[in-house]
Structures are given as C-alpha cells and as structure tokens.
Coordinates of N, CA and C in Angstrom, one line a residue:
M1390 N 0.9 -1.0 -0.1 CA 0.0 0.1 0.0 C 0.9 1.2 -0.2
N1391 N 0.3 2.1 -1.0 CA 1.5 3.2 -0.8 C 0.7 4.4 -0.4
I1392 N 1.3 5.0 0.2 CA 0.4 6.3 0.8 C 1.2 7.6 0.7
I1393 N 1.0 8.4 -0.1 CA 1.5 9.7 -0.3 C 1.2 10.8 0.6
L1394 N 1.8 11.4 1.5 CA 1.3 12.7 2.4 C 1.8 14.1 1.6
S1395 N 0.8 15.1 1.6 CA 1.5 16.2 1.2 C 1.1 17.6 1.9
N1396 N 2.3 17.9 1.8 CA 2.5 19.0 3.2 C 1.4 20.2 2.6
A1397 N 1.2 20.0 1.5 CA 1.0 21.5 0.7 C -0.8 21.0 1.1
S1398 N -1.1 20.4 1.3 CA -2.7 20.0 1.4 C -3.1 20.8 2.3
S1399 N -4.6 20.8 2.3 CA -5.1 21.8 3.2 C -5.9 20.8 4.2
D1400 N -6.0 19.3 3.7 CA -6.5 18.2 4.7 C -5.5 17.7 5.8
P1401 N -6.2 17.6 6.9 CA -5.2 17.3 8.1 C -4.3 15.7 7.6
I1402 N -3.2 15.1 8.2 CA -2.6 14.2 7.6 C -3.4 12.7 7.9
Y1403 N -4.2 12.6 8.8 CA -5.2 11.6 9.0 C -5.9 11.6 8.1
I1404 N -6.8 12.6 7.5 CA -7.7 12.8 6.5 C -6.8 12.2 5.4
Q1405 N -5.7 12.6 5.3 CA -5.2 12.1 4.0 C -4.9 10.6 3.5
I1406 N -4.6 10.0 4.7 CA -4.2 8.8 5.1 C -5.7 8.0 4.9
M1407 N -6.8 8.6 5.4 CA -8.2 7.8 5.6 C -8.4 7.8 4.2
N1408 N -8.3 8.7 3.2 CA -8.8 9.0 1.8 C -8.4 8.2 1.1
Q1409 N -6.8 7.9 1.2 CA -6.2 7.2 0.1 C -6.6 5.5 0.5
I1410 N -6.8 5.5 1.9 CA -6.8 3.7 2.1 C -8.2 3.6 1.9
R1411 N -9.5 4.7 2.0 CA -10.7 4.5 1.7 C -10.3 4.0 0.2
Q1412 N -9.8 5.0 -0.7 CA -9.9 4.7 -2.0 C -9.3 3.4 -2.4
S1413 N -8.4 3.0 -1.9 CA -7.9 1.7 -2.5 C -8.9 0.3 -2.2
I1414 N -9.7 0.5 -1.1 CA -10.9 -0.1 -1.3 C -11.4 -0.3 -1.6
L1415 N -12.1 0.8 -2.1 CA -13.5 1.7 -2.6 C -13.1 1.0 -4.5
N1416 N -12.3 1.4 -4.4 CA -11.6 1.0 -5.9 C -11.2 -0.6 -6.3
G1417 N -11.0 -1.2 -5.1 CA -10.8 -2.5 -5.4 C -9.5 -2.9 -5.5
E1418 N -8.3 -2.1 -5.2 CA -7.0 -2.3 -4.9 C -6.8 -3.2 -3.9
L1419 N -7.2 -2.8 -2.8 CA -7.5 -3.8 -1.4 C -8.6 -4.8 -1.3
K1420 N -8.6 -5.8 -1.0 CA -9.9 -6.5 -1.2 C -10.6 -7.1 0.1
A1421 N -11.3 -7.4 0.3 CA -12.0 -8.0 1.6 C -10.9 -8.8 2.4
G1422 N -10.6 -9.2 3.6 CA -9.9 -9.5 4.6 C -8.3 -9.7 4.2
D1423 N -8.2 -8.4 3.4 CA -6.6 -7.7 3.0 C -6.1 -7.1 4.3
S1424 N -4.9 -7.8 4.8 CA -4.2 -6.6 6.2 C -4.0 -5.7 5.7
L1425 N -3.7 -4.7 6.9 CA -3.4 -3.4 7.0 C -2.2 -3.6 7.8
P1426 N -1.1 -2.3 7.4 CA -0.3 -1.9 7.8 C -0.6 -1.8 9.6
S1427 N -0.3 -2.3 10.4 CA -0.4 -2.2 12.0 C -0.4 -0.5 12.3
I1428 N -0.8 0.2 13.0 CA -0.5 1.6 13.5 C 0.7 2.2 13.5
R1429 N 1.4 1.0 14.4 CA 2.6 1.5 14.9 C 3.3 1.6 13.4
Q1430 N 3.5 0.4 12.8 CA 4.2 0.1 11.6 C 4.1 1.3 10.5
L1431 N 2.9 1.4 10.1 CA 2.1 2.6 9.1 C 2.7 4.3 9.6
A1432 N 3.1 4.3 11.2 CA 2.9 5.8 11.8 C 4.6 5.9 11.2
K1433 N 5.7 4.5 11.7 CA 6.6 4.7 11.0 C 7.0 4.7 10.0
D1434 N 6.6 4.0 8.9 CA 6.6 4.4 7.4 C 6.2 5.7 6.9
L1435 N 5.1 6.4 7.6 CA 5.0 7.7 7.1 C 5.7 8.8 7.4
Q1436 N 6.2 8.2 8.8 CA 6.9 9.0 9.9 C 6.4 10.1 10.4
V1437 N 5.0 10.1 11.0 CA 4.0 10.6 11.4 C 3.6 10.3 12.9
S1438 N 3.0 10.8 13.6 CA 2.3 9.9 14.7 C 1.6 8.7 15.0
V1439 N 1.4 8.3 16.0 CA 0.4 6.9 16.2 C -0.6 7.6 16.1
I1440 N -0.8 8.5 17.0 CA -2.0 9.1 17.2 C -2.6 9.4 16.0
T1441 N -1.8 9.8 14.9 CA -2.6 10.1 13.5 C -3.0 9.1 12.8
T1442 N -2.3 7.8 12.9 CA -2.6 6.4 12.0 C -4.0 5.9 12.8
K1443 N -3.7 6.1 14.3 CA -5.2 5.8 15.0 C -6.3 5.8 14.9
R1444 N -6.5 7.1 14.5 CA -7.5 8.4 14.1 C -7.9 7.9 12.8
A1445 N -7.3 7.6 11.7 CA -7.5 7.1 10.2 C -8.1 5.8 10.5
Y1446 N -7.3 4.9 11.1 CA -7.8 3.6 10.9 C -9.5 3.6 12.1
E1447 N -9.5 4.2 13.0 CA -10.9 4.4 13.6 C -12.3 5.0 12.8
E1448 N -11.7 6.1 12.1 CA -12.5 6.5 10.8 C -12.9 5.6 10.3
L1449 N -12.0 4.9 9.5 CA -12.1 4.2 8.4 C -13.3 2.4 9.1
E1450 N -12.8 2.3 10.4 CA -13.8 1.2 11.1 C -15.1 1.8 11.2
K1451 N -15.3 3.3 11.9 CA -16.6 4.1 11.7 C -17.6 3.6 10.4
E1452 N -16.8 3.9 9.7 CA -17.5 3.8 8.1 C -17.7 2.5 7.7
Q1453 N -17.3 1.3 8.5 CA -17.1 0.1 8.1 C -16.5 -0.3 6.9
L1454 N -15.5 0.2 7.1 CA -14.3 -0.1 5.6 C -13.5 -1.3 6.2
I1455 N -13.1 -1.0 7.5 CA -11.9 -1.8 7.7 C -12.6 -2.6 9.7
D1456 N -12.0 -3.7 9.9 CA -12.4 -4.4 10.9 C -11.1 -4.2 11.9
T1457 N -10.9 -3.8 13.5 CA -9.7 -4.5 13.8 C -10.0 -5.5 14.7
V1458 N -9.3 -6.4 14.9 CA -9.2 -7.8 15.7 C -8.0 -7.8 16.7
V1459 N -8.6 -7.5 17.7 CA -7.7 -7.5 19.0 C -6.6 -8.5 18.9
G1460 N -5.2 -8.0 18.8 CA -4.0 -9.1 19.0 C -3.6 -9.4 17.5
K1461 N -4.3 -9.1 16.6 CA -4.0 -9.5 15.3 C -4.3 -8.6 14.2
G1462 N -4.6 -7.2 14.3 CA -4.5 -6.3 13.1 C -5.7 -5.6 12.7
C1463 N -5.5 -5.1 11.9 CA -6.7 -4.4 11.2 C -6.9 -4.9 9.7
F1464 N -8.0 -5.0 8.9 CA -8.2 -5.8 7.9 C -9.5 -5.3 7.1
V1465 N -9.1 -5.3 5.7 CA -10.4 -4.9 4.9 C -11.7 -5.6 5.4
S1466 N -12.6 -4.6 5.6 CA -14.1 -5.3 5.9 C -14.7 -6.3 5.0
G1467 N -15.2 -7.2 5.3 CA -15.9 -8.4 4.6 C -17.2 -7.6 4.1
A1468 N -17.2 -6.5 4.2 CA -18.7 -5.8 3.8 C -18.8 -6.2 2.4
N1469 N -20.4 -6.2 2.1 CA -20.8 -7.1 0.6 C -20.4 -5.9 -0.3
K1470 N -20.4 -6.4 -1.7 CA -20.3 -5.3 -2.8 C -21.3 -4.7 -3.0
D1471 N -22.5 -4.5 -2.3 CA -23.7 -3.6 -3.0 C -23.1 -2.7 -1.7
F1472 N -22.8 -2.6 -0.2 CA -22.6 -1.8 0.5 C -21.1 -1.0 -0.3
I1473 N -20.0 -1.4 -0.6 CA -18.9 -0.6 -1.3 C -19.4 0.1 -2.3
R1474 N -20.6 -0.3 -3.3 CA -21.0 0.0 -4.5 C -21.9 1.2 -3.7
E1475 N -22.3 1.2 -2.3 CA -23.2 2.0 -2.5 C -22.4 3.4 -1.4
Q1476 N -21.3 3.1 -1.1 CA -20.5 4.3 -0.6 C -20.0 4.9 -1.8
R1477 N -19.4 4.2 -2.7 CA -18.8 4.6 -4.3 C -19.9 5.6 -4.7
M1478 N -21.0 5.2 -4.7 CA -22.3 6.0 -5.5 C -22.3 7.6 -4.7
K1479 N -22.4 7.3 -3.4 CA -22.1 8.3 -2.1 C -21.0 9.5 -2.8
R1480 N -20.1 8.9 -2.7 CA -19.0 9.5 -3.1 C -19.1 10.8 -4.5
L1481 N -19.8 9.8 -5.4 CA -20.0 10.3 -6.8 C -20.5 11.4 -6.9
E1482 N -22.0 11.0 -5.8 CA -23.1 12.1 -5.9 C -22.6 13.5 -5.6
E1483 N -21.6 13.3 -4.1 CA -20.8 14.5 -3.6 C -20.3 15.5 -4.9
K1484 N -19.5 14.6 -5.7 CA -18.8 15.0 -6.6 C -19.5 16.0 -7.8
M1485 N -20.7 15.2 -7.9 CA -21.9 15.6 -8.9 C -22.3 17.0 -8.7
M1486 N -22.3 16.8 -7.2 CA -23.3 18.0 -6.5 C -22.2 19.2 -6.8
E1487 N -21.0 19.2 -6.5 CA -19.7 19.8 -6.6 C -20.0 20.7 -8.2
V1488 N -20.1 19.7 -9.1 CA -20.0 20.2 -10.5 C -21.7 21.2 -10.7
I1489 N -22.3 20.6 -10.2 CA -23.8 21.7 -10.2 C -23.8 23.0 -9.9
R1490 N -23.0 22.9 -8.5 CA -22.7 24.1 -7.6 C -21.9 25.1 -8.6
E1491 N -21.1 24.2 -9.4 CA -19.9 25.1 -10.2 C -20.7 25.5 -11.7
S1492 N -21.5 24.8 -12.1 CA -22.1 24.9 -13.2 C -23.2 26.1 -12.9
K1493 N -23.7 26.2 -11.9 CA -24.7 27.5 -11.6 C -23.7 28.9 -11.3
E1494 N -22.9 28.6 -10.9 CA -22.1 29.7 -10.8 C -21.2 30.6 -12.0
L1495 N -21.1 29.5 -13.2 CA -21.2 29.4 -14.5 C -22.1 30.4 -14.9
S1496 N -23.2 30.2 -14.3 CA -24.8 30.6 -15.4 C -24.9 29.2 -16.4
M1497 N -24.3 28.2 -16.4 CA -24.8 27.0 -17.4 C -26.4 26.7 -17.1
K1498 N -26.7 26.2 -18.3 CA -28.3 25.6 -18.2 C -27.8 24.2 -17.7
Q1499 N -28.9 23.9 -17.1 CA -29.0 22.2 -17.0 C -27.9 21.2 -18.3
Q1500 N -29.0 21.7 -19.4 CA -28.9 21.1 -20.9 C -27.6 21.1 -21.5
D1501 N -26.8 22.6 -21.0 CA -25.4 22.5 -21.1 C -24.7 21.5 -20.0
V1502 N -24.6 21.3 -19.2 CA -24.0 20.8 -18.7 C -23.7 18.9 -18.7
I1503 N -24.9 18.5 -19.0 CA -25.5 17.3 -19.7 C -24.6 17.2 -21.2
D1504 N -24.8 18.1 -22.1 CA -24.3 17.8 -23.3 C -23.0 17.8 -23.1
H1505 N -22.2 18.7 -21.7 CA -20.8 18.4 -21.9 C -20.2 17.2 -21.2
M1506 N -21.2 16.9 -20.1 CA -20.9 16.0 -19.3 C -20.6 14.6 -20.4
T1507 N -22.1 14.4 -21.2 CA -22.2 13.4 -22.7 C -20.7 13.5 -23.3
L1508 N -20.3 14.6 -23.8 CA -19.5 14.4 -24.7 C -18.2 13.8 -23.9
L1509 N -17.6 14.4 -22.7 CA -16.3 14.1 -21.8 C -16.9 12.9 -21.4
F1510 N -18.2 11.8 -21.6 CA -17.9 10.8 -21.1 C -17.7 10.0 -22.6
E1511 N -18.0 10.5 -23.9 CA -18.1 9.3 -25.2 C -16.1 9.8 -25.5
E1512 N -15.9 11.0 -24.8 CA -14.3 11.0 -25.0 C -13.3 10.2 -24.6
E1513 N -13.9 10.1 -23.4 CA -13.1 9.0 -22.3 C -13.2 7.9 -22.5
Q1514 N -14.4 7.1 -23.5 CA -14.8 5.9 -23.6 C -13.9 5.3 -25.4
T1515 N -13.3 6.6 -25.7 CA -13.1 6.3 -27.1 C -11.3 6.2 -26.8
P1516 N -10.7 4.8 -27.6 CA -9.3 4.1 -27.0 C -8.5 5.4 -27.9

C-alpha cells in the first residue's frame, strides 16, 4: 500500500491517510480480508504520530470499511459488494453536486451541463 502525504494539502494528515486507504478499498486495490499495516508500522513508514494513524483507522472502522481484531490487526472489512457500491455512489453524488454548484456559478443551463458531460463521457470511452 502506497500512501503519499502532502504538506501542501489543506487536509489534516489523518484525513489524507484515510482518503487514500478508502480509495484503495473502494476501487478494489484492497480486497475484503486483506490486512493493513499495523498502526505503529504505518506511523513509522509515514513518519507521523501513532495517534494520527490510529485516528485514520478509527474513522475507517466507523465507515465499516475496515475491521480491527484485537491482537491480530486491522483488515479490510468483509462488507458486501452492494455496501461498497453504495459508498462509491455516495462519493460520486457528492462530486456531482460540486459540478452542479460550479455550473450554476457559471450560469450554465442544465442541458449545457448534460451535453458537456456526455461529450466528456464519450471522449473517455474512445481508445
């Protein structure tokens, strides 16, 4: 697992860690049952406080993306595919809301946004 921290980011370090692990789980790089580095090992690897990595893991556990087994470590949750899909859809909707807000600030009409999205979607599918 490769986590890259940015000092230039406005996000706190634990959020950066959490977001990157979450993304690895949601895009399938990390599968159900995969073990994560221990809190201490991750802190050492990233050269951050143990408290920082612990908080990131706790937040991921609240989201039911990882499970902690006392004495064994942290593992990617066995959450079913529907749950993971729902989580991804929620994140996609948040991004779409950002696009809607931005398009309104640009005084774009709904159809203009749809047309632009369709064009981008088609370009992405062209090899």
